[in-house]
Short mmCIF file of C-alpha atoms in Angstrom, two decimals:
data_model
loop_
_atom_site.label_atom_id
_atom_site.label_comp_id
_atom_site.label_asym_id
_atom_site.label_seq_id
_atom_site.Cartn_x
_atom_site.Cartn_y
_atom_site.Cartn_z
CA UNK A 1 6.25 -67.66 -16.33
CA UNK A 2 3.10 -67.40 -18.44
CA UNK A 3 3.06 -65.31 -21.28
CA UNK A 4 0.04 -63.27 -19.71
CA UNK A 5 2.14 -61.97 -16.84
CA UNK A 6 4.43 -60.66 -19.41
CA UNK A 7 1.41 -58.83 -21.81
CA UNK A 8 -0.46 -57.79 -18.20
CA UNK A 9 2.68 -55.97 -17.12
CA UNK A 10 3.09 -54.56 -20.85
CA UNK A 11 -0.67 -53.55 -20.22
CA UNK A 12 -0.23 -51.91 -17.24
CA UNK A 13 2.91 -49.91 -18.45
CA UNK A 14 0.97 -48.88 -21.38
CA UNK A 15 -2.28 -47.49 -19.03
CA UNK A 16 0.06 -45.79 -16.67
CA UNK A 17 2.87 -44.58 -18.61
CA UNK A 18 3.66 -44.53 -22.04
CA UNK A 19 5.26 -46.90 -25.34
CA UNK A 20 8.17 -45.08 -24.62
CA UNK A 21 9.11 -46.71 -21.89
CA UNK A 22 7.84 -50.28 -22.61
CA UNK A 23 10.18 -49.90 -25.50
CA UNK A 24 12.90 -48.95 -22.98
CA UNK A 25 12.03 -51.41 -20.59
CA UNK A 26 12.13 -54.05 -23.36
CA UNK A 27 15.75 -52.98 -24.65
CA UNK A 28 17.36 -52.62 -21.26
CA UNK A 29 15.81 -56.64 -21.22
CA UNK A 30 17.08 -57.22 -23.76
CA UNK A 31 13.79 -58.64 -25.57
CA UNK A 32 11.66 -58.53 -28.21
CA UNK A 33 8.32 -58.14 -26.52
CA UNK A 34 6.87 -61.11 -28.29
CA UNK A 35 4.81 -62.99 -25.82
CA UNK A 36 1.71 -64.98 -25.85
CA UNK A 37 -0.43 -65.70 -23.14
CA UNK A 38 -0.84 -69.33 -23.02
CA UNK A 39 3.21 -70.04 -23.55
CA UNK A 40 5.87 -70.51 -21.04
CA UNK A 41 8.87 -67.82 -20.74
CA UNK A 42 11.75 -67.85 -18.76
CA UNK A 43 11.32 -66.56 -15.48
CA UNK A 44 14.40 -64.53 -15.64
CA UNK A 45 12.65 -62.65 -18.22
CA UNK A 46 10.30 -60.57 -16.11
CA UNK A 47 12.54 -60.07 -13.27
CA UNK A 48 14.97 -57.83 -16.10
CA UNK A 49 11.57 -56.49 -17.18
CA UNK A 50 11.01 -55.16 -13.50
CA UNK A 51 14.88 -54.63 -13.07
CA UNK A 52 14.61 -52.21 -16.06
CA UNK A 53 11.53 -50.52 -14.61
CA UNK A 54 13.06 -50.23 -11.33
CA UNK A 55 15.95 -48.41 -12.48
CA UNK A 56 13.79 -46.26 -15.11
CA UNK A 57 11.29 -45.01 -11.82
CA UNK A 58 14.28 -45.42 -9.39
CA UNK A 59 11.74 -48.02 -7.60
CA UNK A 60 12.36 -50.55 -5.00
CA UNK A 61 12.46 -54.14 -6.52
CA UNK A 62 9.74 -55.10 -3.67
CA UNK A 63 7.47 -51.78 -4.49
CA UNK A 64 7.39 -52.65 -8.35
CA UNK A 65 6.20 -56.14 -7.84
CA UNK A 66 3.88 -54.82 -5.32
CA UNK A 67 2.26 -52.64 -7.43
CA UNK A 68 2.43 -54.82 -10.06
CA UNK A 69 0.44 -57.81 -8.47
CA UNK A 70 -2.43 -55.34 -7.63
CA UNK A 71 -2.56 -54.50 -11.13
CA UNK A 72 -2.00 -57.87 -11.94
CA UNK A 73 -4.84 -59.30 -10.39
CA UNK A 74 -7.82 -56.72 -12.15
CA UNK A 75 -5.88 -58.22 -15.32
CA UNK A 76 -6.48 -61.59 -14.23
CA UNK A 77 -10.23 -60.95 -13.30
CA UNK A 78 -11.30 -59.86 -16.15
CA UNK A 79 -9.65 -62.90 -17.67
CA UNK A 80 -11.31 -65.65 -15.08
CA UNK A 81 -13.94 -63.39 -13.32
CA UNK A 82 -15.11 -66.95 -11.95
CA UNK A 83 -12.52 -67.62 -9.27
CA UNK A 84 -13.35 -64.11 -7.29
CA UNK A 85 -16.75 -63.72 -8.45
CA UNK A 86 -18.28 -67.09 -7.68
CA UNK A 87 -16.87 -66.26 -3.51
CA UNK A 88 -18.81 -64.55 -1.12
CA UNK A 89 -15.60 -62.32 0.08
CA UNK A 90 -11.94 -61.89 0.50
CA UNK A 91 -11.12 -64.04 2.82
CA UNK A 92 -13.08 -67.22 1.30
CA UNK A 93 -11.44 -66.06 -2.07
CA UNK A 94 -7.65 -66.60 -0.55
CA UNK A 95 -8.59 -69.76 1.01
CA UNK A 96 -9.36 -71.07 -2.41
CA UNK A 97 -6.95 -69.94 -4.46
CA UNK A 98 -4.59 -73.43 -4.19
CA UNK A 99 -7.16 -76.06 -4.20
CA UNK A 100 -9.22 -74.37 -6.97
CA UNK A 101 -7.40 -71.63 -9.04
CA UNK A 102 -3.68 -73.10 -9.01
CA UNK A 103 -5.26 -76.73 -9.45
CA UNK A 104 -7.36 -75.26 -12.44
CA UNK A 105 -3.68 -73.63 -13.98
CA UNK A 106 -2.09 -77.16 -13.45
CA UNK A 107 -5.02 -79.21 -15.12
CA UNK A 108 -4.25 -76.49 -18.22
CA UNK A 109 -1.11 -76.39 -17.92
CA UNK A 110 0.66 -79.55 -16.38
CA UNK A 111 4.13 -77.95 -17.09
CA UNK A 112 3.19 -74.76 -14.65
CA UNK A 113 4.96 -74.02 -11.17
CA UNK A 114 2.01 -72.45 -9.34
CA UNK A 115 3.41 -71.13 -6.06
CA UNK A 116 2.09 -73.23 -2.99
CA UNK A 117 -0.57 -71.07 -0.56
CA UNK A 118 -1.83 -72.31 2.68
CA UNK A 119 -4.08 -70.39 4.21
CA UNK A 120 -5.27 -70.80 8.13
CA UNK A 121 -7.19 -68.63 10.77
CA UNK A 122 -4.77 -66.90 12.72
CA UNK A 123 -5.50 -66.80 16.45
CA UNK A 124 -5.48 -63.41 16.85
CA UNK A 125 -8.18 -62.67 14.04
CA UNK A 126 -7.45 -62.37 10.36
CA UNK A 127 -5.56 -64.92 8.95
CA UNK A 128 -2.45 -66.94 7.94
CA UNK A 129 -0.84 -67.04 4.38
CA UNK A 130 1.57 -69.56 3.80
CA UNK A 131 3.42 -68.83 0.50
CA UNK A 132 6.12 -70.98 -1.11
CA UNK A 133 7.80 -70.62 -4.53
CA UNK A 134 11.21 -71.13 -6.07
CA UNK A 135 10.68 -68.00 -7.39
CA UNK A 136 10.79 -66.20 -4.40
CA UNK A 137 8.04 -63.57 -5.88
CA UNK A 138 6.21 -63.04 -2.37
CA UNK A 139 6.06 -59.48 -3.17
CA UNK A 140 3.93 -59.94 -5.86
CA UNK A 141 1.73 -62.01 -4.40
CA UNK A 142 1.47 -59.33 -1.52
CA UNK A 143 0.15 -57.05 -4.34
CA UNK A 144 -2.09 -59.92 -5.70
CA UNK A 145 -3.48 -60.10 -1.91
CA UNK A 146 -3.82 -56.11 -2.20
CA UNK A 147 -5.48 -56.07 -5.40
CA UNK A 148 -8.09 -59.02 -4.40
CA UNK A 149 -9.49 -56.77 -1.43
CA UNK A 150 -9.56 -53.92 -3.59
CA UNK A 151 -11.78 -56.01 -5.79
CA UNK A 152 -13.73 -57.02 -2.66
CA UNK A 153 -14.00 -53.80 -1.32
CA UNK A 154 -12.09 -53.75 2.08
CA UNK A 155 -9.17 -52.16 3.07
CA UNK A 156 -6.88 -55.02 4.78
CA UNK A 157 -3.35 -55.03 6.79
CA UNK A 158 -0.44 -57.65 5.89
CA UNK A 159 2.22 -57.86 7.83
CA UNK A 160 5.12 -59.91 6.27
CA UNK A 161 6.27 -62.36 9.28
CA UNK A 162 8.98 -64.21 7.29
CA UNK A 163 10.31 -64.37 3.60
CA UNK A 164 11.98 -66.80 2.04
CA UNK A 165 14.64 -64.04 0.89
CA UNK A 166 15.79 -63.42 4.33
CA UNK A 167 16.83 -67.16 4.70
CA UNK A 168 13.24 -68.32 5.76
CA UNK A 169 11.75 -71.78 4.24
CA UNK A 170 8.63 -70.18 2.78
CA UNK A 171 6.84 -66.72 3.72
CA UNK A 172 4.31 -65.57 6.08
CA UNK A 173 2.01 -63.07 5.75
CA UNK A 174 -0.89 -61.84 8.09
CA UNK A 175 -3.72 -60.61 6.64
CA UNK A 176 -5.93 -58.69 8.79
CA UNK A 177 -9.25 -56.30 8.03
CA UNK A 178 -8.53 -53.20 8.26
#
C-alpha cells in the first residue's frame, strides 16, 4: 500500500478527531507512523490501522473504510486534480479510472497492485462496476465511488451485488443517479 494512503488516513484522523487518537491508533498497530508517500508498506499495516480505529469508535470494519475512501479521494484530488478535473462528470470519471489513472500509478510505480475496475452500462440505467483486488478493499473503493460524486456534485445509489468476501470472484457494484 502506498505510503499516501497511510499519511491521508493520518490526515483525516487529524481533521476529524484529534493526535490523541492517531497516537492510539498507531500503538494499538503497533507502528511508528513513519510513512512516505511514494514508498510501499505492507498492506497489513492499514488494515490494524482501521482495526484500531474500529475498536476506538466501536465502527464496523466496512463503515470505516467507507468513510475513509470518501475522504480518501478529496486527498487524492488535490494531489492529481487532473484525473477528475480533466472529465466532464461522474460517470466518464469511473470509466477512466483503469485505463488512465491505475495505468498512470503502474507507469510510476511498476511494483504497484492497482485493483482491476471494469466499468459497463447497466441495462437498467446507471452502470456496472467490476472491482477485483487481492486485497479485498471493495469497501473502500465504495467510499472512493462516494467521494468522486461528491466531488461531481450528484447524489448517486450503489448497490453492492456481489463481494469477493462472501465467496464471490470479484465485486459488483451498481451505481445509479440518485
Amino acid at each position: 500500500m502506498k505510503g499516501a494512503v497511510f499519511i491521508a488516513l493520518q490526515e483525516m484522523i487529524m481533521e476529524e478527531f484529534d493526535l490523541d487518537l492517531w497516537h492510539q491508533l498507531l500503538d494499538a498497530a503497533g507502528s511508528d507512523g513513519v510513512y512516505t508517500a511514494t514508498l510501499n508498506y505492507d498492506d497489513q499495516a492499514i488494515l490494524d490501522l482501521v482495526a484500531a480505529l474500529c475498536t476506538r469508535l466501536e465502527l464496523s470494519r466496512e463503515d470505516a473504510l467507507r468513510h475513509f475512501g470518501r475522504y480518501l479521494f478529496g486527498f487524492l484530488h488535490r494531489g492529481y486534480p487532473v484525473f477528475a478535473d480533466s472529465k466532464p462528470d461522474f460517470f466518464d470519471f469511473i470509466a477512466s479510472i483503469d485505463g488512465v489513472i491505475h495505468m498512470e500509478v503502474m507507469k510510476l510505480d511498476d511494483q504497484a497492485r492497482p485493483p482491476k475496475i471494469e466499468v459497463h452500462p447497466h441495462p437498467a440505467g446507471g452502470i456496472q462496476l467490476f472491482y477485483s483486488s487481492e486485497r479485498n478493499l471493495c469497501h473502500l473503493a465504495e467510499g472512493l465511488l462516494q467521494g468522486a460524486a461528491d466531488h461531481f456534485g450528484i447524489a448517486i445509489e450503489i448497490e453492492q451485488v456481489c463481494c469477493r468476501l462472501q465467496g464471490a470472484d470479484r465485486c459488483e457494484f451498481r451505481i445509479n443517479q440518485a
